[in-house]
Short mmCIF file of N, CA and C in Angstrom, two decimals:
data_model
loop_
_atom_site.label_atom_id
_atom_site.label_comp_id
_atom_site.label_asym_id
_atom_site.label_seq_id
_atom_site.Cartn_x
_atom_site.Cartn_y
_atom_site.Cartn_z
N MET A 1 159.18 -28.91 47.79
CA MET A 1 158.41 -28.59 46.60
C MET A 1 157.03 -28.08 47.03
N ILE A 2 156.59 -27.02 46.42
CA ILE A 2 155.31 -26.41 46.76
C ILE A 2 154.21 -27.07 45.93
N SER A 3 153.16 -27.49 46.63
CA SER A 3 152.03 -28.11 45.96
C SER A 3 150.97 -27.06 45.68
N HIS A 4 150.61 -26.89 44.41
CA HIS A 4 149.56 -25.94 44.03
C HIS A 4 148.30 -26.74 43.77
N HIS A 5 147.33 -26.58 44.67
CA HIS A 5 146.07 -27.29 44.51
C HIS A 5 145.02 -26.31 44.02
N ILE A 6 144.74 -26.36 42.73
CA ILE A 6 143.68 -25.54 42.16
C ILE A 6 142.55 -26.49 41.81
N ARG A 7 141.40 -26.23 42.42
CA ARG A 7 140.25 -27.12 42.25
C ARG A 7 139.61 -26.90 40.89
N PRO A 8 139.17 -27.98 40.27
CA PRO A 8 138.49 -27.84 38.97
C PRO A 8 137.11 -27.19 39.15
N ILE A 9 136.65 -26.53 38.10
CA ILE A 9 135.37 -25.82 38.12
C ILE A 9 134.21 -26.74 38.50
N PRO A 10 134.09 -27.96 37.94
CA PRO A 10 132.96 -28.82 38.32
C PRO A 10 132.94 -29.13 39.83
N GLU A 11 134.11 -29.30 40.42
CA GLU A 11 134.18 -29.58 41.87
C GLU A 11 133.71 -28.36 42.66
N ILE A 12 134.10 -27.19 42.22
CA ILE A 12 133.67 -25.95 42.89
C ILE A 12 132.15 -25.81 42.80
N PHE A 13 131.59 -26.05 41.60
CA PHE A 13 130.14 -25.95 41.45
C PHE A 13 129.40 -27.00 42.26
N THR A 14 129.96 -28.20 42.37
CA THR A 14 129.34 -29.24 43.19
C THR A 14 129.32 -28.82 44.65
N ASP A 15 130.43 -28.28 45.13
CA ASP A 15 130.47 -27.78 46.51
C ASP A 15 129.49 -26.64 46.71
N LEU A 16 129.42 -25.75 45.72
CA LEU A 16 128.51 -24.61 45.80
C LEU A 16 127.06 -25.09 45.89
N ILE A 17 126.68 -26.03 45.06
CA ILE A 17 125.31 -26.57 45.08
C ILE A 17 125.03 -27.23 46.43
N GLY A 18 126.00 -27.99 46.95
CA GLY A 18 125.81 -28.64 48.25
C GLY A 18 125.64 -27.62 49.37
N GLN A 19 126.45 -26.57 49.35
CA GLN A 19 126.34 -25.54 50.38
C GLN A 19 125.04 -24.77 50.25
N LEU A 20 124.61 -24.48 49.02
CA LEU A 20 123.34 -23.78 48.83
C LEU A 20 122.16 -24.64 49.31
N THR A 21 122.22 -25.93 49.03
CA THR A 21 121.17 -26.85 49.48
C THR A 21 121.11 -26.88 50.99
N ALA A 22 122.25 -26.98 51.64
CA ALA A 22 122.28 -26.98 53.11
C ALA A 22 121.77 -25.66 53.67
N LEU A 23 122.14 -24.55 53.04
CA LEU A 23 121.68 -23.24 53.49
C LEU A 23 120.16 -23.12 53.36
N VAL A 24 119.61 -23.55 52.23
CA VAL A 24 118.16 -23.47 52.03
C VAL A 24 117.45 -24.36 53.04
N ARG A 25 117.99 -25.54 53.31
CA ARG A 25 117.39 -26.45 54.28
C ARG A 25 117.38 -25.82 55.68
N LYS A 26 118.50 -25.24 56.08
CA LYS A 26 118.58 -24.61 57.40
C LYS A 26 117.68 -23.38 57.49
N GLU A 27 117.60 -22.60 56.43
CA GLU A 27 116.72 -21.43 56.43
C GLU A 27 115.26 -21.88 56.49
N GLY A 28 114.94 -22.99 55.84
CA GLY A 28 113.58 -23.54 55.93
C GLY A 28 113.24 -23.96 57.35
N GLN A 29 114.20 -24.60 58.02
CA GLN A 29 113.97 -24.99 59.42
C GLN A 29 113.78 -23.75 60.29
N LEU A 30 114.59 -22.72 60.06
CA LEU A 30 114.46 -21.48 60.82
C LEU A 30 113.08 -20.85 60.59
N ALA A 31 112.64 -20.82 59.33
CA ALA A 31 111.33 -20.25 59.01
C ALA A 31 110.22 -21.03 59.70
N ARG A 32 110.29 -22.36 59.66
CA ARG A 32 109.26 -23.19 60.32
C ARG A 32 109.23 -22.92 61.82
N THR A 33 110.40 -22.82 62.43
CA THR A 33 110.47 -22.56 63.87
C THR A 33 109.88 -21.20 64.20
N GLU A 34 110.25 -20.20 63.42
CA GLU A 34 109.76 -18.85 63.69
C GLU A 34 108.26 -18.76 63.47
N ILE A 35 107.76 -19.36 62.40
CA ILE A 35 106.32 -19.34 62.15
C ILE A 35 105.58 -20.08 63.25
N SER A 36 106.14 -21.19 63.71
CA SER A 36 105.53 -21.94 64.81
C SER A 36 105.42 -21.09 66.07
N GLU A 37 106.49 -20.35 66.38
CA GLU A 37 106.46 -19.46 67.55
C GLU A 37 105.39 -18.38 67.39
N LYS A 38 105.28 -17.81 66.20
CA LYS A 38 104.31 -16.75 65.97
C LYS A 38 102.88 -17.30 66.01
N VAL A 39 102.66 -18.50 65.49
CA VAL A 39 101.33 -19.10 65.54
C VAL A 39 100.96 -19.41 66.99
N SER A 40 101.92 -19.88 67.77
CA SER A 40 101.67 -20.13 69.20
C SER A 40 101.26 -18.85 69.90
N ARG A 41 101.94 -17.77 69.59
CA ARG A 41 101.58 -16.48 70.20
C ARG A 41 100.18 -16.06 69.77
N ALA A 42 99.85 -16.25 68.50
CA ALA A 42 98.51 -15.89 68.02
C ALA A 42 97.44 -16.74 68.71
N LEU A 43 97.71 -18.03 68.87
CA LEU A 43 96.74 -18.88 69.56
C LEU A 43 96.61 -18.47 71.02
N SER A 44 97.70 -18.06 71.63
CA SER A 44 97.62 -17.56 73.01
C SER A 44 96.77 -16.29 73.06
N GLY A 45 96.91 -15.44 72.05
CA GLY A 45 96.09 -14.23 71.98
C GLY A 45 94.61 -14.56 71.87
N VAL A 46 94.28 -15.54 71.03
CA VAL A 46 92.88 -15.96 70.88
C VAL A 46 92.37 -16.53 72.20
N ALA A 47 93.18 -17.35 72.86
CA ALA A 47 92.78 -17.93 74.15
C ALA A 47 92.54 -16.82 75.18
N LEU A 48 93.42 -15.82 75.20
CA LEU A 48 93.23 -14.70 76.13
C LEU A 48 91.92 -13.95 75.85
N ILE A 49 91.62 -13.78 74.58
CA ILE A 49 90.37 -13.10 74.22
C ILE A 49 89.17 -13.91 74.71
N LEU A 50 89.20 -15.21 74.47
CA LEU A 50 88.07 -16.06 74.88
C LEU A 50 87.92 -16.13 76.39
N VAL A 51 89.01 -16.35 77.10
CA VAL A 51 88.94 -16.42 78.57
C VAL A 51 88.49 -15.08 79.13
N GLY A 52 89.03 -14.01 78.58
CA GLY A 52 88.63 -12.68 79.03
C GLY A 52 87.14 -12.44 78.80
N ALA A 53 86.64 -12.85 77.64
CA ALA A 53 85.22 -12.66 77.35
C ALA A 53 84.34 -13.50 78.28
N ILE A 54 84.74 -14.74 78.52
CA ILE A 54 83.96 -15.62 79.41
C ILE A 54 83.91 -15.05 80.82
N LEU A 55 85.03 -14.54 81.32
CA LEU A 55 85.06 -14.00 82.68
C LEU A 55 84.41 -12.62 82.78
N LEU A 56 84.50 -11.86 81.72
CA LEU A 56 83.96 -10.51 81.77
C LEU A 56 82.44 -10.45 81.72
N ILE A 57 81.81 -11.35 81.02
CA ILE A 57 80.36 -11.26 80.83
C ILE A 57 79.60 -11.26 82.16
N PRO A 58 79.74 -12.30 83.00
CA PRO A 58 78.96 -12.25 84.26
C PRO A 58 79.43 -11.14 85.19
N ALA A 59 80.73 -10.90 85.23
CA ALA A 59 81.24 -9.85 86.11
C ALA A 59 80.71 -8.49 85.67
N LEU A 60 80.72 -8.25 84.37
CA LEU A 60 80.23 -6.96 83.88
C LEU A 60 78.74 -6.78 84.14
N VAL A 61 77.97 -7.82 83.97
CA VAL A 61 76.53 -7.70 84.22
C VAL A 61 76.29 -7.26 85.65
N ILE A 62 76.95 -7.91 86.58
CA ILE A 62 76.76 -7.57 88.00
C ILE A 62 77.28 -6.17 88.30
N LEU A 63 78.46 -5.84 87.82
CA LEU A 63 79.02 -4.52 88.08
C LEU A 63 78.22 -3.40 87.41
N LEU A 64 77.74 -3.66 86.23
CA LEU A 64 76.95 -2.65 85.54
C LEU A 64 75.62 -2.40 86.26
N GLN A 65 75.02 -3.48 86.74
CA GLN A 65 73.77 -3.32 87.50
C GLN A 65 74.02 -2.54 88.79
N ALA A 66 75.13 -2.85 89.47
CA ALA A 66 75.46 -2.14 90.70
C ALA A 66 75.73 -0.67 90.43
N ALA A 67 76.42 -0.37 89.33
CA ALA A 67 76.70 1.03 88.98
C ALA A 67 75.41 1.78 88.67
N LEU A 68 74.53 1.14 87.93
CA LEU A 68 73.25 1.78 87.61
C LEU A 68 72.45 2.08 88.87
N VAL A 69 72.36 1.09 89.76
CA VAL A 69 71.60 1.27 91.00
C VAL A 69 72.24 2.38 91.83
N GLY A 70 73.56 2.39 91.93
CA GLY A 70 74.25 3.43 92.70
C GLY A 70 74.00 4.81 92.14
N MET A 71 74.03 4.96 90.84
CA MET A 71 73.81 6.26 90.23
C MET A 71 72.36 6.72 90.40
N MET A 72 71.44 5.78 90.26
CA MET A 72 70.03 6.14 90.42
C MET A 72 69.71 6.51 91.87
N GLU A 73 70.33 5.84 92.82
CA GLU A 73 70.10 6.16 94.23
C GLU A 73 70.65 7.53 94.60
N ASN A 74 71.63 8.01 93.86
CA ASN A 74 72.21 9.33 94.10
C ASN A 74 71.50 10.42 93.29
N GLY A 75 70.37 10.08 92.71
CA GLY A 75 69.53 11.07 92.05
C GLY A 75 69.75 11.21 90.55
N MET A 76 70.53 10.34 89.93
CA MET A 76 70.75 10.47 88.49
C MET A 76 69.58 9.82 87.74
N GLU A 77 69.27 10.41 86.63
CA GLU A 77 68.22 9.89 85.75
C GLU A 77 68.62 8.47 85.30
N PRO A 78 67.71 7.48 85.31
CA PRO A 78 68.05 6.10 84.92
C PRO A 78 68.64 5.99 83.51
N THR A 79 68.11 6.76 82.56
CA THR A 79 68.62 6.70 81.18
C THR A 79 70.06 7.19 81.11
N LEU A 80 70.35 8.30 81.75
CA LEU A 80 71.71 8.85 81.74
C LEU A 80 72.69 7.90 82.44
N ALA A 81 72.27 7.32 83.54
CA ALA A 81 73.11 6.36 84.26
C ALA A 81 73.43 5.16 83.37
N ALA A 82 72.44 4.68 82.65
CA ALA A 82 72.65 3.53 81.76
C ALA A 82 73.62 3.87 80.63
N ILE A 83 73.51 5.08 80.07
CA ILE A 83 74.42 5.50 78.99
C ILE A 83 75.85 5.61 79.51
N ILE A 84 76.06 6.17 80.67
CA ILE A 84 77.41 6.32 81.22
C ILE A 84 78.04 4.95 81.50
N VAL A 85 77.28 4.09 82.18
CA VAL A 85 77.81 2.77 82.53
C VAL A 85 78.03 1.93 81.27
N GLY A 86 77.10 1.96 80.34
CA GLY A 86 77.25 1.20 79.09
C GLY A 86 78.42 1.70 78.25
N GLY A 87 78.62 3.01 78.21
CA GLY A 87 79.74 3.58 77.45
C GLY A 87 81.08 3.18 78.04
N ALA A 88 81.18 3.18 79.36
CA ALA A 88 82.43 2.76 80.00
C ALA A 88 82.72 1.29 79.73
N ALA A 89 81.69 0.45 79.79
CA ALA A 89 81.87 -0.97 79.50
C ALA A 89 82.27 -1.20 78.04
N LEU A 90 81.68 -0.42 77.15
CA LEU A 90 82.02 -0.52 75.73
C LEU A 90 83.48 -0.14 75.49
N ALA A 91 83.94 0.94 76.10
CA ALA A 91 85.33 1.39 75.92
C ALA A 91 86.31 0.33 76.43
N LEU A 92 86.02 -0.22 77.61
CA LEU A 92 86.90 -1.25 78.16
C LEU A 92 86.93 -2.49 77.26
N GLY A 93 85.76 -2.90 76.77
CA GLY A 93 85.69 -4.06 75.88
C GLY A 93 86.46 -3.84 74.59
N LEU A 94 86.36 -2.63 74.03
CA LEU A 94 87.11 -2.32 72.81
C LEU A 94 88.61 -2.37 73.03
N ILE A 95 89.06 -1.83 74.15
CA ILE A 95 90.50 -1.84 74.45
C ILE A 95 91.01 -3.28 74.54
N LEU A 96 90.31 -4.12 75.28
CA LEU A 96 90.72 -5.52 75.42
C LEU A 96 90.69 -6.25 74.08
N GLY A 97 89.66 -6.00 73.30
CA GLY A 97 89.55 -6.63 71.99
C GLY A 97 90.67 -6.22 71.05
N LEU A 98 91.03 -4.94 71.06
CA LEU A 98 92.11 -4.46 70.20
C LEU A 98 93.48 -5.02 70.60
N VAL A 99 93.71 -5.15 71.90
CA VAL A 99 94.97 -5.75 72.36
C VAL A 99 95.05 -7.20 71.89
N GLY A 100 93.96 -7.94 72.06
CA GLY A 100 93.94 -9.34 71.59
C GLY A 100 94.12 -9.43 70.09
N TRP A 101 93.47 -8.53 69.34
CA TRP A 101 93.58 -8.55 67.87
C TRP A 101 95.01 -8.25 67.42
N SER A 102 95.72 -7.37 68.14
CA SER A 102 97.10 -7.05 67.76
C SER A 102 98.01 -8.27 67.86
N TRP A 103 97.63 -9.22 68.72
CA TRP A 103 98.42 -10.45 68.84
C TRP A 103 98.05 -11.47 67.77
N VAL A 104 96.92 -11.29 67.10
CA VAL A 104 96.41 -12.29 66.17
C VAL A 104 96.53 -11.83 64.72
N LYS A 105 96.64 -10.54 64.45
CA LYS A 105 96.59 -10.05 63.08
C LYS A 105 97.70 -10.68 62.22
N PRO A 106 97.44 -10.85 60.93
CA PRO A 106 98.39 -11.54 60.04
C PRO A 106 99.77 -10.92 59.99
N ALA A 107 99.90 -9.62 60.12
CA ALA A 107 101.23 -8.97 60.05
C ALA A 107 102.14 -9.45 61.17
N SER A 108 101.57 -9.84 62.31
CA SER A 108 102.41 -10.30 63.42
C SER A 108 102.89 -11.73 63.21
N LEU A 109 102.38 -12.42 62.18
CA LEU A 109 102.78 -13.80 61.91
C LEU A 109 103.91 -13.91 60.88
N VAL A 110 104.33 -12.79 60.29
CA VAL A 110 105.39 -12.80 59.28
C VAL A 110 106.71 -13.17 59.95
N PRO A 111 107.46 -14.13 59.36
CA PRO A 111 108.74 -14.55 59.96
C PRO A 111 109.84 -13.52 59.71
N ASP A 112 109.85 -12.43 60.46
CA ASP A 112 110.78 -11.32 60.26
C ASP A 112 112.23 -11.75 60.38
N LYS A 113 112.55 -12.57 61.37
CA LYS A 113 113.94 -12.99 61.59
C LYS A 113 114.46 -13.78 60.40
N THR A 114 113.64 -14.67 59.87
CA THR A 114 114.06 -15.49 58.73
C THR A 114 114.27 -14.62 57.49
N ILE A 115 113.37 -13.68 57.25
CA ILE A 115 113.50 -12.80 56.09
C ILE A 115 114.78 -11.98 56.21
N ASP A 116 115.06 -11.47 57.39
CA ASP A 116 116.28 -10.70 57.62
C ASP A 116 117.52 -11.56 57.38
N GLN A 117 117.49 -12.79 57.88
CA GLN A 117 118.63 -13.69 57.70
C GLN A 117 118.84 -14.03 56.22
N LEU A 118 117.76 -14.26 55.49
CA LEU A 118 117.88 -14.55 54.05
C LEU A 118 118.47 -13.36 53.31
N GLN A 119 118.09 -12.15 53.68
CA GLN A 119 118.65 -10.96 53.03
C GLN A 119 120.15 -10.84 53.32
N ARG A 120 120.55 -11.15 54.57
CA ARG A 120 121.98 -11.10 54.90
C ARG A 120 122.74 -12.19 54.15
N ASP A 121 122.14 -13.39 54.05
CA ASP A 121 122.79 -14.48 53.31
C ASP A 121 122.99 -14.09 51.85
N ALA A 122 121.99 -13.46 51.25
CA ALA A 122 122.09 -13.04 49.85
C ALA A 122 123.19 -12.00 49.68
N ALA A 123 123.29 -11.08 50.63
CA ALA A 123 124.34 -10.06 50.54
C ALA A 123 125.72 -10.69 50.66
N VAL A 124 125.87 -11.66 51.56
CA VAL A 124 127.16 -12.35 51.72
C VAL A 124 127.49 -13.13 50.45
N ALA A 125 126.48 -13.79 49.88
CA ALA A 125 126.71 -14.57 48.66
C ALA A 125 127.13 -13.67 47.50
N ARG A 126 126.49 -12.50 47.40
CA ARG A 126 126.88 -11.56 46.33
C ARG A 126 128.32 -11.10 46.53
N HIS A 127 128.68 -10.77 47.77
CA HIS A 127 130.04 -10.32 48.06
C HIS A 127 131.05 -11.44 47.80
N ALA A 128 130.70 -12.65 48.22
CA ALA A 128 131.61 -13.78 48.02
C ALA A 128 131.79 -14.07 46.54
N GLY A 129 130.73 -13.92 45.76
CA GLY A 129 130.84 -14.15 44.32
C GLY A 129 131.76 -13.15 43.66
N VAL A 130 131.67 -11.90 44.06
CA VAL A 130 132.55 -10.87 43.49
C VAL A 130 133.98 -11.11 43.93
N THR A 131 134.19 -11.43 45.21
CA THR A 131 135.53 -11.66 45.72
C THR A 131 136.15 -12.89 45.08
N ALA A 132 135.36 -13.96 44.91
CA ALA A 132 135.89 -15.19 44.32
C ALA A 132 136.24 -14.99 42.85
N ALA A 133 135.45 -14.21 42.14
CA ALA A 133 135.69 -14.03 40.71
C ALA A 133 136.85 -13.08 40.44
N TYR A 134 137.00 -12.04 41.24
CA TYR A 134 137.98 -11.01 40.93
C TYR A 134 139.08 -10.88 41.98
N GLY A 135 138.92 -11.54 43.08
CA GLY A 135 139.90 -11.41 44.14
C GLY A 135 139.69 -10.13 44.90
N GLU A 136 140.30 -10.04 46.06
CA GLU A 136 140.11 -8.86 46.90
C GLU A 136 140.75 -7.63 46.30
N THR A 137 141.80 -7.80 45.49
CA THR A 137 142.48 -6.65 44.90
C THR A 137 141.93 -6.30 43.53
N GLY A 138 140.99 -7.08 43.03
CA GLY A 138 140.42 -6.80 41.73
C GLY A 138 141.04 -7.60 40.62
N GLY A 139 142.13 -8.32 40.87
CA GLY A 139 142.77 -9.13 39.85
C GLY A 139 142.20 -10.54 39.85
N PRO A 140 142.60 -11.37 38.93
CA PRO A 140 142.11 -12.74 38.90
C PRO A 140 142.50 -13.48 40.18
N THR A 141 141.60 -14.30 40.67
CA THR A 141 141.80 -15.01 41.93
C THR A 141 142.98 -15.96 41.86
N SER A 142 143.11 -16.69 40.77
CA SER A 142 144.17 -17.70 40.71
C SER A 142 145.55 -17.05 40.83
N GLU A 143 145.76 -15.87 40.24
CA GLU A 143 147.05 -15.20 40.35
C GLU A 143 147.30 -14.76 41.79
N ARG A 144 146.25 -14.28 42.46
CA ARG A 144 146.40 -13.81 43.83
C ARG A 144 146.76 -14.98 44.74
N ILE A 145 146.10 -16.13 44.57
CA ILE A 145 146.37 -17.29 45.42
C ILE A 145 147.77 -17.84 45.14
N VAL A 146 148.13 -17.96 43.87
CA VAL A 146 149.44 -18.49 43.54
C VAL A 146 150.52 -17.57 44.10
N GLY A 147 150.32 -16.25 44.01
CA GLY A 147 151.28 -15.30 44.54
C GLY A 147 151.42 -15.45 46.05
N GLN A 148 150.33 -15.69 46.76
CA GLN A 148 150.39 -15.87 48.21
C GLN A 148 151.10 -17.16 48.56
N GLU A 149 150.81 -18.23 47.79
CA GLU A 149 151.45 -19.52 48.09
C GLU A 149 152.96 -19.41 47.93
N THR A 150 153.39 -18.75 46.88
CA THR A 150 154.81 -18.62 46.64
C THR A 150 155.46 -17.75 47.71
N ALA A 151 154.79 -16.68 48.07
CA ALA A 151 155.36 -15.76 49.03
C ALA A 151 155.43 -16.37 50.43
N HIS A 152 154.46 -17.17 50.80
CA HIS A 152 154.40 -17.71 52.15
C HIS A 152 154.96 -19.12 52.27
N GLY A 153 155.19 -19.78 51.16
CA GLY A 153 155.81 -21.08 51.19
C GLY A 153 154.91 -22.21 51.68
N HIS A 154 153.62 -22.10 51.53
CA HIS A 154 152.71 -23.20 51.88
C HIS A 154 151.51 -23.16 50.95
N ASP A 155 150.80 -24.30 50.93
CA ASP A 155 149.67 -24.34 49.99
C ASP A 155 148.41 -23.75 50.62
N ARG A 156 147.42 -23.51 49.78
CA ARG A 156 146.18 -22.85 50.17
C ARG A 156 145.38 -23.69 51.14
N ASP A 157 145.38 -25.00 51.04
CA ASP A 157 144.57 -25.84 51.91
C ASP A 157 145.04 -25.76 53.37
N ARG A 158 146.32 -25.68 53.60
CA ARG A 158 146.81 -25.57 54.96
C ARG A 158 146.55 -24.18 55.52
N ALA A 159 146.54 -23.16 54.68
CA ALA A 159 146.29 -21.80 55.16
C ALA A 159 144.83 -21.61 55.55
N ALA A 160 143.92 -22.33 54.92
CA ALA A 160 142.49 -22.17 55.21
C ALA A 160 142.08 -22.90 56.39
#
């Protein structure tokens, strides 16, 4: 005798709510993990900026003085030598600052992986809802399942 197990609607909705709750919980954990990783990277960027600034200040003062003295000894006007050396130091400082800022800016903290996963989950849920309501062939699901059970001689629970 073939056993036809068709689940009642309240049981299906209870399972659906449980699965949605578990999905939201797991997605929340994923978001927290991803945000934590991005905040760690941002803090590393800030630390790099600070360490770089601390090390650059005395080194730059000495190097800039040496460059000025070298240029003046080779016959360059002191004002022009100061502008060239100061401009080069400014350009280097801006480059380092911009690299550090790119690691800290708010756009780099967005949890891209989690957002992408949520979009894929929503697409799967929409597809599953259409398939569950109408079946893969477009007909009612219960007729499709009953037809398969009769044709294959076993119930749906063992097939799944």
